Short mmCIF file of N, CA and C in Angstrom, two decimals:
data_model
loop_
_atom_site.label_atom_id
_atom_site.label_comp_id
_atom_site.label_asym_id
_atom_site.label_seq_id
_atom_site.Cartn_x
_atom_site.Cartn_y
_atom_site.Cartn_z
N MET A 1 11.04 2.01 28.88
CA MET A 1 10.61 1.61 27.55
C MET A 1 9.19 1.03 27.56
N LEU A 2 8.84 0.37 28.64
CA LEU A 2 7.51 -0.23 28.70
C LEU A 2 6.42 0.80 28.42
N GLN A 3 6.56 1.99 29.00
CA GLN A 3 5.54 3.03 28.81
C GLN A 3 5.40 3.42 27.34
N LEU A 4 6.50 3.41 26.62
CA LEU A 4 6.45 3.72 25.19
C LEU A 4 5.61 2.68 24.45
N PHE A 5 5.82 1.42 24.76
CA PHE A 5 5.06 0.35 24.11
C PHE A 5 3.58 0.45 24.46
N LEU A 6 3.30 0.80 25.71
CA LEU A 6 1.90 0.90 26.14
C LEU A 6 1.14 2.01 25.42
N THR A 7 1.86 3.03 24.96
CA THR A 7 1.18 4.09 24.21
C THR A 7 0.65 3.60 22.87
N LEU A 8 1.17 2.49 22.39
CA LEU A 8 0.72 1.92 21.11
C LEU A 8 -0.55 1.09 21.26
N ILE A 9 -0.97 0.85 22.50
CA ILE A 9 -2.13 0.00 22.78
C ILE A 9 -3.23 0.88 23.37
N GLU A 10 -4.43 0.74 22.86
CA GLU A 10 -5.52 1.64 23.26
C GLU A 10 -6.27 1.18 24.51
N GLU A 11 -6.71 -0.08 24.55
CA GLU A 11 -7.57 -0.55 25.63
C GLU A 11 -6.79 -0.81 26.92
N ALA A 12 -7.40 -0.42 28.04
CA ALA A 12 -6.75 -0.58 29.35
C ALA A 12 -6.47 -2.05 29.67
N THR A 13 -7.41 -2.93 29.35
CA THR A 13 -7.20 -4.37 29.64
C THR A 13 -6.05 -4.92 28.80
N GLU A 14 -5.93 -4.44 27.56
CA GLU A 14 -4.84 -4.88 26.70
C GLU A 14 -3.50 -4.35 27.21
N LYS A 15 -3.51 -3.14 27.75
CA LYS A 15 -2.28 -2.57 28.33
C LYS A 15 -1.82 -3.41 29.51
N GLU A 16 -2.76 -3.80 30.36
CA GLU A 16 -2.42 -4.65 31.51
C GLU A 16 -1.86 -5.99 31.05
N LYS A 17 -2.49 -6.55 30.05
CA LYS A 17 -2.04 -7.83 29.49
C LYS A 17 -0.63 -7.71 28.91
N PHE A 18 -0.38 -6.61 28.18
CA PHE A 18 0.95 -6.39 27.60
C PHE A 18 2.00 -6.28 28.70
N GLU A 19 1.66 -5.56 29.77
CA GLU A 19 2.61 -5.38 30.87
C GLU A 19 2.94 -6.72 31.53
N VAL A 20 1.94 -7.56 31.73
CA VAL A 20 2.18 -8.90 32.29
C VAL A 20 3.08 -9.70 31.35
N MET A 21 2.78 -9.64 30.07
CA MET A 21 3.59 -10.36 29.07
C MET A 21 5.03 -9.84 29.06
N TYR A 22 5.17 -8.54 29.13
CA TYR A 22 6.50 -7.90 29.12
C TYR A 22 7.37 -8.44 30.24
N TYR A 23 6.85 -8.42 31.46
CA TYR A 23 7.65 -8.89 32.61
C TYR A 23 7.80 -10.41 32.62
N ARG A 24 6.84 -11.11 32.08
CA ARG A 24 6.89 -12.58 32.07
C ARG A 24 7.94 -13.10 31.08
N TYR A 25 8.09 -12.45 29.92
CA TYR A 25 8.91 -13.02 28.84
C TYR A 25 10.17 -12.24 28.48
N ARG A 26 10.43 -11.09 29.08
CA ARG A 26 11.57 -10.30 28.62
C ARG A 26 12.91 -11.01 28.84
N ASP A 27 13.05 -11.78 29.92
CA ASP A 27 14.31 -12.50 30.14
C ASP A 27 14.50 -13.60 29.11
N LEU A 28 13.43 -14.32 28.79
CA LEU A 28 13.51 -15.35 27.76
C LEU A 28 13.88 -14.73 26.42
N MET A 29 13.25 -13.61 26.09
CA MET A 29 13.52 -12.94 24.82
C MET A 29 14.97 -12.45 24.78
N HIS A 30 15.46 -11.95 25.90
CA HIS A 30 16.86 -11.50 25.97
C HIS A 30 17.81 -12.68 25.76
N TYR A 31 17.50 -13.80 26.36
CA TYR A 31 18.31 -15.01 26.18
C TYR A 31 18.37 -15.41 24.70
N ILE A 32 17.23 -15.40 24.04
CA ILE A 32 17.16 -15.78 22.63
C ILE A 32 18.01 -14.82 21.79
N ALA A 33 17.88 -13.52 22.07
CA ALA A 33 18.66 -12.53 21.32
C ALA A 33 20.16 -12.68 21.58
N MET A 34 20.54 -12.96 22.82
CA MET A 34 21.96 -13.15 23.15
C MET A 34 22.56 -14.37 22.45
N GLU A 35 21.76 -15.43 22.31
CA GLU A 35 22.23 -16.63 21.61
C GLU A 35 22.61 -16.32 20.17
N ILE A 36 21.97 -15.33 19.58
CA ILE A 36 22.24 -14.97 18.18
C ILE A 36 23.29 -13.87 18.09
N LEU A 37 23.18 -12.86 18.93
CA LEU A 37 24.00 -11.65 18.77
C LEU A 37 25.29 -11.64 19.60
N HIS A 38 25.31 -12.33 20.73
CA HIS A 38 26.48 -12.40 21.60
C HIS A 38 26.97 -11.01 22.03
N ASP A 39 26.05 -10.08 22.20
CA ASP A 39 26.38 -8.73 22.62
C ASP A 39 25.20 -8.19 23.43
N GLU A 40 25.50 -7.77 24.65
CA GLU A 40 24.45 -7.34 25.58
C GLU A 40 23.61 -6.19 25.02
N HIS A 41 24.27 -5.18 24.48
CA HIS A 41 23.55 -4.01 23.98
C HIS A 41 22.72 -4.34 22.75
N LEU A 42 23.28 -5.11 21.83
CA LEU A 42 22.53 -5.50 20.64
C LEU A 42 21.34 -6.38 21.01
N ALA A 43 21.56 -7.28 21.97
CA ALA A 43 20.47 -8.16 22.40
C ALA A 43 19.33 -7.34 23.00
N GLU A 44 19.68 -6.35 23.82
CA GLU A 44 18.66 -5.49 24.41
C GLU A 44 17.90 -4.72 23.33
N ASP A 45 18.62 -4.24 22.33
CA ASP A 45 17.98 -3.54 21.21
C ASP A 45 17.03 -4.46 20.46
N ALA A 46 17.46 -5.72 20.26
CA ALA A 46 16.62 -6.69 19.54
C ALA A 46 15.34 -6.97 20.34
N VAL A 47 15.45 -7.08 21.64
CA VAL A 47 14.28 -7.34 22.49
C VAL A 47 13.32 -6.15 22.42
N GLN A 48 13.87 -4.95 22.49
CA GLN A 48 13.02 -3.76 22.42
C GLN A 48 12.34 -3.67 21.05
N GLU A 49 13.06 -3.99 19.99
CA GLU A 49 12.48 -4.00 18.65
C GLU A 49 11.36 -5.04 18.57
N ALA A 50 11.58 -6.21 19.15
CA ALA A 50 10.56 -7.26 19.16
C ALA A 50 9.31 -6.78 19.91
N PHE A 51 9.48 -6.18 21.07
CA PHE A 51 8.33 -5.67 21.82
C PHE A 51 7.59 -4.59 21.05
N PHE A 52 8.33 -3.75 20.34
CA PHE A 52 7.70 -2.71 19.53
C PHE A 52 6.83 -3.32 18.44
N ARG A 53 7.36 -4.33 17.75
CA ARG A 53 6.59 -5.01 16.70
C ARG A 53 5.35 -5.67 17.27
N ILE A 54 5.50 -6.29 18.43
CA ILE A 54 4.38 -7.00 19.07
C ILE A 54 3.31 -6.00 19.53
N ALA A 55 3.74 -4.88 20.12
CA ALA A 55 2.78 -3.88 20.60
C ALA A 55 1.93 -3.34 19.45
N ARG A 56 2.53 -3.18 18.28
CA ARG A 56 1.79 -2.66 17.13
C ARG A 56 0.76 -3.65 16.62
N ASN A 57 0.89 -4.91 16.96
CA ASN A 57 -0.03 -5.95 16.51
C ASN A 57 -0.61 -6.73 17.68
N PHE A 58 -0.73 -6.10 18.83
CA PHE A 58 -1.07 -6.81 20.05
C PHE A 58 -2.47 -7.39 20.07
N HIS A 59 -3.36 -6.88 19.28
CA HIS A 59 -4.74 -7.38 19.25
C HIS A 59 -4.82 -8.85 18.88
N LYS A 60 -3.76 -9.39 18.26
CA LYS A 60 -3.77 -10.80 17.85
C LYS A 60 -3.16 -11.74 18.88
N VAL A 61 -2.57 -11.21 19.94
CA VAL A 61 -1.90 -12.04 20.94
C VAL A 61 -2.95 -12.66 21.85
N GLY A 62 -2.84 -13.97 22.06
CA GLY A 62 -3.79 -14.70 22.90
C GLY A 62 -3.41 -14.63 24.38
N ALA A 63 -3.69 -15.70 25.09
CA ALA A 63 -3.42 -15.78 26.52
C ALA A 63 -1.92 -15.65 26.79
N VAL A 64 -1.57 -14.85 27.77
CA VAL A 64 -0.16 -14.58 28.08
C VAL A 64 0.60 -15.85 28.42
N GLU A 65 0.00 -16.73 29.20
CA GLU A 65 0.71 -17.93 29.68
C GLU A 65 0.67 -19.10 28.70
N SER A 66 0.16 -18.91 27.52
CA SER A 66 0.04 -20.04 26.59
C SER A 66 1.36 -20.33 25.88
N VAL A 67 1.52 -21.57 25.48
CA VAL A 67 2.68 -21.99 24.70
C VAL A 67 2.71 -21.24 23.38
N GLN A 68 1.55 -21.02 22.81
CA GLN A 68 1.46 -20.32 21.53
C GLN A 68 2.02 -18.90 21.65
N THR A 69 1.69 -18.19 22.71
CA THR A 69 2.22 -16.84 22.91
C THR A 69 3.72 -16.88 23.14
N ARG A 70 4.17 -17.82 23.94
CA ARG A 70 5.62 -17.96 24.19
C ARG A 70 6.36 -18.20 22.88
N ASN A 71 5.86 -19.10 22.04
CA ASN A 71 6.49 -19.38 20.76
C ASN A 71 6.46 -18.18 19.83
N PHE A 72 5.33 -17.46 19.85
CA PHE A 72 5.20 -16.26 19.04
C PHE A 72 6.24 -15.22 19.41
N LEU A 73 6.41 -14.97 20.71
CA LEU A 73 7.40 -14.00 21.16
C LEU A 73 8.81 -14.45 20.81
N ALA A 74 9.08 -15.73 20.94
CA ALA A 74 10.39 -16.26 20.58
C ALA A 74 10.66 -16.06 19.09
N LEU A 75 9.67 -16.31 18.26
CA LEU A 75 9.82 -16.16 16.81
C LEU A 75 10.11 -14.70 16.44
N ILE A 76 9.36 -13.77 17.01
CA ILE A 76 9.56 -12.36 16.69
C ILE A 76 10.92 -11.88 17.19
N THR A 77 11.32 -12.31 18.38
CA THR A 77 12.62 -11.94 18.93
C THR A 77 13.74 -12.49 18.08
N ARG A 78 13.61 -13.74 17.70
CA ARG A 78 14.64 -14.37 16.85
C ARG A 78 14.77 -13.62 15.53
N ASN A 79 13.65 -13.25 14.93
CA ASN A 79 13.70 -12.53 13.66
C ASN A 79 14.35 -11.16 13.85
N ALA A 80 14.01 -10.45 14.92
CA ALA A 80 14.62 -9.13 15.16
C ALA A 80 16.13 -9.27 15.37
N ALA A 81 16.56 -10.28 16.11
CA ALA A 81 17.99 -10.50 16.35
C ALA A 81 18.71 -10.89 15.06
N LEU A 82 18.10 -11.73 14.25
CA LEU A 82 18.71 -12.12 12.97
C LEU A 82 18.84 -10.93 12.04
N THR A 83 17.85 -10.07 12.03
CA THR A 83 17.91 -8.85 11.22
C THR A 83 19.07 -7.98 11.67
N MET A 84 19.24 -7.84 12.98
CA MET A 84 20.35 -7.05 13.52
C MET A 84 21.69 -7.71 13.21
N ALA A 85 21.74 -9.02 13.30
CA ALA A 85 22.99 -9.74 13.01
C ALA A 85 23.39 -9.56 11.56
N GLU A 86 22.41 -9.60 10.66
CA GLU A 86 22.68 -9.38 9.24
C GLU A 86 23.24 -7.98 9.01
N GLY A 87 22.67 -7.00 9.70
CA GLY A 87 23.16 -5.63 9.58
C GLY A 87 24.58 -5.49 10.09
N ALA A 88 24.90 -6.19 11.17
CA ALA A 88 26.25 -6.13 11.73
C ALA A 88 27.27 -6.83 10.84
N LYS A 89 26.85 -7.83 10.08
CA LYS A 89 27.77 -8.58 9.21
C LYS A 89 28.20 -7.77 7.99
N LYS A 90 27.33 -6.87 7.56
CA LYS A 90 27.64 -6.11 6.35
C LYS A 90 28.86 -5.23 6.58
N GLN A 91 29.79 -5.33 5.69
CA GLN A 91 31.01 -4.55 5.78
C GLN A 91 31.07 -3.59 4.61
N PRO A 92 31.72 -2.43 4.79
CA PRO A 92 31.81 -1.48 3.67
C PRO A 92 32.53 -2.12 2.47
N GLY A 93 31.97 -1.92 1.30
CA GLY A 93 32.57 -2.47 0.08
C GLY A 93 32.12 -3.87 -0.26
N ALA A 94 31.46 -4.55 0.68
CA ALA A 94 30.99 -5.91 0.40
C ALA A 94 29.73 -5.83 -0.45
N PRO A 95 29.57 -6.75 -1.41
CA PRO A 95 28.37 -6.70 -2.24
C PRO A 95 27.13 -7.02 -1.41
N ASP A 96 26.06 -6.27 -1.65
CA ASP A 96 24.81 -6.50 -0.95
C ASP A 96 24.04 -7.62 -1.62
N ILE A 97 23.67 -8.63 -0.84
CA ILE A 97 22.83 -9.70 -1.35
C ILE A 97 21.52 -9.61 -0.58
N SER A 98 20.47 -9.29 -1.29
CA SER A 98 19.18 -9.12 -0.62
C SER A 98 18.61 -10.47 -0.21
N PRO A 99 17.71 -10.48 0.77
CA PRO A 99 17.05 -11.74 1.14
C PRO A 99 16.32 -12.37 -0.04
N GLU A 100 15.79 -11.53 -0.93
CA GLU A 100 15.09 -12.06 -2.11
C GLU A 100 16.06 -12.79 -3.03
N GLN A 101 17.27 -12.21 -3.23
CA GLN A 101 18.27 -12.87 -4.07
C GLN A 101 18.71 -14.19 -3.45
N GLN A 102 18.90 -14.19 -2.13
CA GLN A 102 19.28 -15.42 -1.44
C GLN A 102 18.17 -16.46 -1.54
N ALA A 103 16.93 -16.01 -1.35
CA ALA A 103 15.79 -16.92 -1.44
C ALA A 103 15.66 -17.50 -2.84
N ALA A 104 15.88 -16.65 -3.86
CA ALA A 104 15.79 -17.12 -5.24
C ALA A 104 16.86 -18.17 -5.53
N ALA A 105 18.07 -17.96 -5.01
CA ALA A 105 19.14 -18.93 -5.21
C ALA A 105 18.81 -20.25 -4.53
N GLU A 106 18.28 -20.18 -3.30
CA GLU A 106 17.88 -21.40 -2.60
C GLU A 106 16.75 -22.11 -3.33
N GLU A 107 15.84 -21.31 -3.86
CA GLU A 107 14.71 -21.91 -4.59
C GLU A 107 15.21 -22.65 -5.82
N ARG A 108 16.13 -22.04 -6.56
CA ARG A 108 16.66 -22.70 -7.77
C ARG A 108 17.34 -24.01 -7.42
N SER A 109 18.04 -24.04 -6.26
CA SER A 109 18.78 -25.24 -5.92
C SER A 109 17.93 -26.33 -5.28
N SER A 110 16.79 -25.95 -4.69
CA SER A 110 16.03 -26.96 -3.94
C SER A 110 14.65 -27.30 -4.49
N LEU A 111 14.10 -26.46 -5.35
CA LEU A 111 12.77 -26.74 -5.88
C LEU A 111 12.87 -27.25 -7.31
N HIS A 112 12.44 -28.46 -7.52
CA HIS A 112 12.52 -29.04 -8.85
C HIS A 112 11.16 -29.25 -9.47
N ARG A 113 10.15 -29.29 -8.65
CA ARG A 113 8.83 -29.56 -9.21
C ARG A 113 7.75 -29.01 -8.28
N PHE A 114 6.59 -28.80 -8.81
CA PHE A 114 5.44 -28.37 -8.02
C PHE A 114 4.71 -29.59 -7.53
N VAL A 115 4.33 -29.58 -6.27
CA VAL A 115 3.63 -30.72 -5.67
C VAL A 115 2.18 -30.33 -5.46
N PRO A 116 1.23 -31.16 -5.84
CA PRO A 116 -0.19 -30.81 -5.70
C PRO A 116 -0.61 -30.68 -4.24
N ASP A 117 -1.70 -29.91 -4.03
CA ASP A 117 -2.21 -29.67 -2.67
C ASP A 117 -2.67 -30.95 -1.97
N ALA A 118 -2.87 -32.02 -2.69
CA ALA A 118 -3.31 -33.28 -2.07
C ALA A 118 -2.32 -33.74 -1.00
N ALA A 119 -1.07 -33.31 -1.12
CA ALA A 119 -0.06 -33.70 -0.13
C ALA A 119 -0.43 -33.17 1.26
N PHE A 120 -1.13 -32.03 1.34
CA PHE A 120 -1.52 -31.47 2.62
C PHE A 120 -2.55 -32.34 3.34
N ASP A 121 -3.36 -33.08 2.58
CA ASP A 121 -4.42 -33.87 3.18
C ASP A 121 -3.92 -35.11 3.90
N ALA A 122 -2.69 -35.53 3.61
CA ALA A 122 -2.19 -36.79 4.14
C ALA A 122 -1.46 -36.66 5.48
N VAL A 123 -1.37 -35.46 6.04
CA VAL A 123 -0.63 -35.29 7.29
C VAL A 123 -1.49 -34.63 8.37
N SER A 124 -1.10 -34.84 9.61
CA SER A 124 -1.79 -34.22 10.74
C SER A 124 -1.27 -32.80 10.94
N THR A 125 -1.97 -32.03 11.77
CA THR A 125 -1.54 -30.67 12.08
C THR A 125 -0.18 -30.68 12.76
N ALA A 126 0.05 -31.63 13.64
CA ALA A 126 1.33 -31.72 14.34
C ALA A 126 2.46 -31.98 13.36
N GLU A 127 2.23 -32.88 12.40
CA GLU A 127 3.25 -33.16 11.38
C GLU A 127 3.50 -31.93 10.52
N LEU A 128 2.45 -31.22 10.20
CA LEU A 128 2.58 -30.01 9.39
C LEU A 128 3.43 -28.96 10.11
N LYS A 129 3.17 -28.76 11.40
CA LYS A 129 3.97 -27.82 12.19
C LYS A 129 5.43 -28.25 12.22
N GLU A 130 5.65 -29.55 12.39
CA GLU A 130 7.02 -30.09 12.43
C GLU A 130 7.75 -29.80 11.13
N ILE A 131 7.08 -29.99 10.01
CA ILE A 131 7.70 -29.74 8.70
C ILE A 131 7.97 -28.25 8.51
N ILE A 132 7.02 -27.41 8.92
CA ILE A 132 7.22 -25.96 8.80
C ILE A 132 8.45 -25.53 9.62
N LEU A 133 8.59 -26.07 10.82
CA LEU A 133 9.71 -25.70 11.68
C LEU A 133 11.06 -26.15 11.12
N ALA A 134 11.05 -27.11 10.20
CA ALA A 134 12.29 -27.59 9.60
C ALA A 134 12.70 -26.77 8.37
N LEU A 135 11.85 -25.86 7.92
CA LEU A 135 12.15 -25.04 6.75
C LEU A 135 13.19 -23.97 7.09
N PRO A 136 13.86 -23.40 6.07
CA PRO A 136 14.77 -22.28 6.33
C PRO A 136 14.04 -21.15 7.04
N GLU A 137 14.76 -20.42 7.87
CA GLU A 137 14.19 -19.40 8.76
C GLU A 137 13.25 -18.41 8.06
N HIS A 138 13.66 -17.84 6.92
CA HIS A 138 12.84 -16.79 6.32
C HIS A 138 11.52 -17.33 5.76
N TYR A 139 11.45 -18.61 5.42
CA TYR A 139 10.18 -19.20 5.00
C TYR A 139 9.38 -19.65 6.22
N ARG A 140 10.08 -20.23 7.18
CA ARG A 140 9.43 -20.74 8.39
C ARG A 140 8.67 -19.63 9.12
N SER A 141 9.30 -18.47 9.27
CA SER A 141 8.66 -17.38 10.01
C SER A 141 7.33 -16.97 9.41
N VAL A 142 7.32 -16.73 8.10
CA VAL A 142 6.07 -16.25 7.48
C VAL A 142 5.00 -17.33 7.48
N LEU A 143 5.37 -18.58 7.21
CA LEU A 143 4.38 -19.65 7.20
C LEU A 143 3.83 -19.92 8.60
N TYR A 144 4.69 -19.86 9.60
CA TYR A 144 4.25 -20.11 10.97
C TYR A 144 3.32 -19.00 11.44
N LEU A 145 3.68 -17.76 11.14
CA LEU A 145 2.81 -16.65 11.53
C LEU A 145 1.46 -16.71 10.83
N ALA A 146 1.47 -17.13 9.58
CA ALA A 146 0.21 -17.22 8.82
C ALA A 146 -0.60 -18.45 9.24
N GLY A 147 0.05 -19.60 9.32
CA GLY A 147 -0.66 -20.85 9.55
C GLY A 147 -1.05 -21.10 10.99
N VAL A 148 -0.17 -20.78 11.91
CA VAL A 148 -0.41 -21.07 13.32
C VAL A 148 -1.09 -19.90 14.03
N TYR A 149 -0.61 -18.68 13.76
CA TYR A 149 -1.14 -17.51 14.45
C TYR A 149 -2.21 -16.76 13.65
N GLU A 150 -2.41 -17.16 12.41
CA GLU A 150 -3.43 -16.61 11.53
C GLU A 150 -3.28 -15.11 11.26
N TYR A 151 -2.03 -14.66 11.14
CA TYR A 151 -1.77 -13.29 10.72
C TYR A 151 -1.90 -13.21 9.20
N ASN A 152 -2.37 -12.06 8.69
CA ASN A 152 -2.41 -11.89 7.24
C ASN A 152 -1.09 -11.29 6.76
N GLN A 153 -0.93 -11.17 5.45
CA GLN A 153 0.35 -10.73 4.89
C GLN A 153 0.77 -9.33 5.36
N PRO A 154 -0.13 -8.33 5.37
CA PRO A 154 0.30 -7.02 5.88
C PRO A 154 0.71 -7.06 7.35
N GLU A 155 0.02 -7.85 8.16
CA GLU A 155 0.39 -7.97 9.58
C GLU A 155 1.76 -8.64 9.73
N ILE A 156 2.01 -9.67 8.93
CA ILE A 156 3.32 -10.35 8.98
C ILE A 156 4.41 -9.38 8.54
N ALA A 157 4.14 -8.61 7.49
CA ALA A 157 5.11 -7.62 7.02
C ALA A 157 5.44 -6.63 8.12
N SER A 158 4.44 -6.20 8.86
CA SER A 158 4.65 -5.27 9.96
C SER A 158 5.46 -5.91 11.09
N LEU A 159 5.13 -7.14 11.44
CA LEU A 159 5.84 -7.83 12.51
C LEU A 159 7.31 -8.10 12.18
N LEU A 160 7.57 -8.47 10.93
CA LEU A 160 8.93 -8.84 10.52
C LEU A 160 9.69 -7.68 9.88
N GLN A 161 9.04 -6.51 9.79
CA GLN A 161 9.66 -5.34 9.18
C GLN A 161 10.13 -5.63 7.75
N LEU A 162 9.21 -6.18 6.96
CA LEU A 162 9.48 -6.51 5.56
C LEU A 162 8.41 -5.88 4.69
N PRO A 163 8.73 -5.63 3.42
CA PRO A 163 7.68 -5.20 2.49
C PRO A 163 6.65 -6.32 2.30
N VAL A 164 5.40 -5.96 2.06
CA VAL A 164 4.34 -6.95 1.87
C VAL A 164 4.67 -7.88 0.70
N GLU A 165 5.25 -7.33 -0.36
CA GLU A 165 5.61 -8.15 -1.53
C GLU A 165 6.63 -9.23 -1.16
N THR A 166 7.56 -8.89 -0.30
CA THR A 166 8.56 -9.87 0.16
C THR A 166 7.88 -10.99 0.94
N VAL A 167 6.96 -10.62 1.81
CA VAL A 167 6.21 -11.62 2.58
C VAL A 167 5.44 -12.52 1.62
N LYS A 168 4.80 -11.94 0.64
CA LYS A 168 4.02 -12.70 -0.33
C LYS A 168 4.91 -13.70 -1.07
N LYS A 169 6.08 -13.26 -1.52
CA LYS A 169 7.01 -14.15 -2.24
C LYS A 169 7.53 -15.26 -1.33
N ARG A 170 7.86 -14.89 -0.10
CA ARG A 170 8.36 -15.91 0.84
C ARG A 170 7.28 -16.94 1.16
N MET A 171 6.03 -16.48 1.25
CA MET A 171 4.94 -17.42 1.50
C MET A 171 4.77 -18.37 0.31
N GLN A 172 4.85 -17.83 -0.89
CA GLN A 172 4.71 -18.68 -2.08
C GLN A 172 5.85 -19.70 -2.15
N ARG A 173 7.07 -19.24 -1.98
CA ARG A 173 8.23 -20.15 -2.04
C ARG A 173 8.22 -21.13 -0.88
N GLY A 174 7.86 -20.64 0.30
CA GLY A 174 7.78 -21.52 1.47
C GLY A 174 6.72 -22.59 1.29
N ARG A 175 5.61 -22.20 0.69
CA ARG A 175 4.54 -23.17 0.42
C ARG A 175 5.03 -24.26 -0.55
N LEU A 176 5.79 -23.87 -1.55
CA LEU A 176 6.34 -24.87 -2.48
C LEU A 176 7.28 -25.82 -1.75
N LEU A 177 8.14 -25.27 -0.90
CA LEU A 177 9.05 -26.13 -0.12
C LEU A 177 8.27 -27.05 0.80
N LEU A 178 7.22 -26.50 1.40
CA LEU A 178 6.37 -27.29 2.29
C LEU A 178 5.70 -28.42 1.53
N GLN A 179 5.15 -28.11 0.37
CA GLN A 179 4.50 -29.14 -0.45
C GLN A 179 5.51 -30.21 -0.85
N GLN A 180 6.72 -29.79 -1.20
CA GLN A 180 7.75 -30.76 -1.58
C GLN A 180 8.08 -31.68 -0.39
N ALA A 181 8.23 -31.10 0.79
CA ALA A 181 8.53 -31.89 1.99
C ALA A 181 7.39 -32.85 2.30
N LEU A 182 6.16 -32.39 2.15
CA LEU A 182 5.01 -33.25 2.40
C LEU A 182 4.95 -34.40 1.40
N GLN A 183 5.23 -34.10 0.14
CA GLN A 183 5.22 -35.15 -0.88
C GLN A 183 6.31 -36.19 -0.62
N GLU A 184 7.49 -35.71 -0.20
CA GLU A 184 8.58 -36.64 0.13
C GLU A 184 8.19 -37.53 1.31
N ARG A 185 7.54 -36.96 2.30
CA ARG A 185 7.09 -37.74 3.45
C ARG A 185 6.05 -38.77 3.02
N GLU A 186 5.13 -38.35 2.17
CA GLU A 186 4.10 -39.26 1.67
C GLU A 186 4.73 -40.41 0.88
N ASN A 187 5.71 -40.09 0.03
CA ASN A 187 6.40 -41.13 -0.76
C ASN A 187 7.15 -42.09 0.16
N GLU A 188 7.78 -41.57 1.20
CA GLU A 188 8.50 -42.41 2.14
C GLU A 188 7.55 -43.35 2.87
N ASN A 189 6.39 -42.83 3.28
CA ASN A 189 5.39 -43.66 3.96
C ASN A 189 4.86 -44.75 3.02
N SER A 190 4.69 -44.42 1.75
CA SER A 190 4.23 -45.41 0.76
C SER A 190 5.26 -46.52 0.60
N ARG A 191 6.53 -46.14 0.55
CA ARG A 191 7.60 -47.15 0.41
C ARG A 191 7.64 -48.08 1.64
N LYS A 192 7.44 -47.50 2.80
CA LYS A 192 7.45 -48.31 4.03
C LYS A 192 6.29 -49.31 4.03
N LYS A 193 5.13 -48.87 3.54
CA LYS A 193 3.98 -49.76 3.48
C LYS A 193 4.22 -50.91 2.48
N GLU A 194 4.88 -50.60 1.38
CA GLU A 194 5.17 -51.63 0.38
C GLU A 194 6.13 -52.68 0.90
N VAL A 195 7.10 -52.23 1.71
CA VAL A 195 8.11 -53.13 2.27
C VAL A 195 7.48 -54.05 3.31
N SER A 196 6.56 -53.54 4.11
CA SER A 196 5.98 -54.35 5.18
C SER A 196 4.79 -55.11 4.74
#
């Protein structure tokens, strides 16, 4: 399979880098997929799907040994495994609920107001990452890929195998959730200052 992925990469140095990354992280990626799928064959398929997505966007991958690359590979693998798990859960005759419908229902139940961008100014980058990681998976993935790895919407759509419009909506809704979380944190910090 490695040779198939390498055909998607043009430059020789990038091919070498991909090969190093492949052998360095495939066991970790398999472990992540197994934690979600609990099936050897499905986990292997999820890892191969993740490598395929990464190979198509490999120009954005940084140093192989970096924490950022490790986290990026884990995120893509987790998303591929979750997509496969969702497909396995669907049973004949069961009503289809799209991710957009699920996201809209979550949005109705959790978003009550719009929070101004000023909330972003009151936190550090580390706090911002922490809050993003606490968001629901489908919002967390797109925001993390955009904010931390600096992928644009079409690139995120390609990595996560989603329509660009879905990525755009998830980013908008995720941003609202993020702003709400930031505002709540800011309000909590204000209350603590008043008490002390």
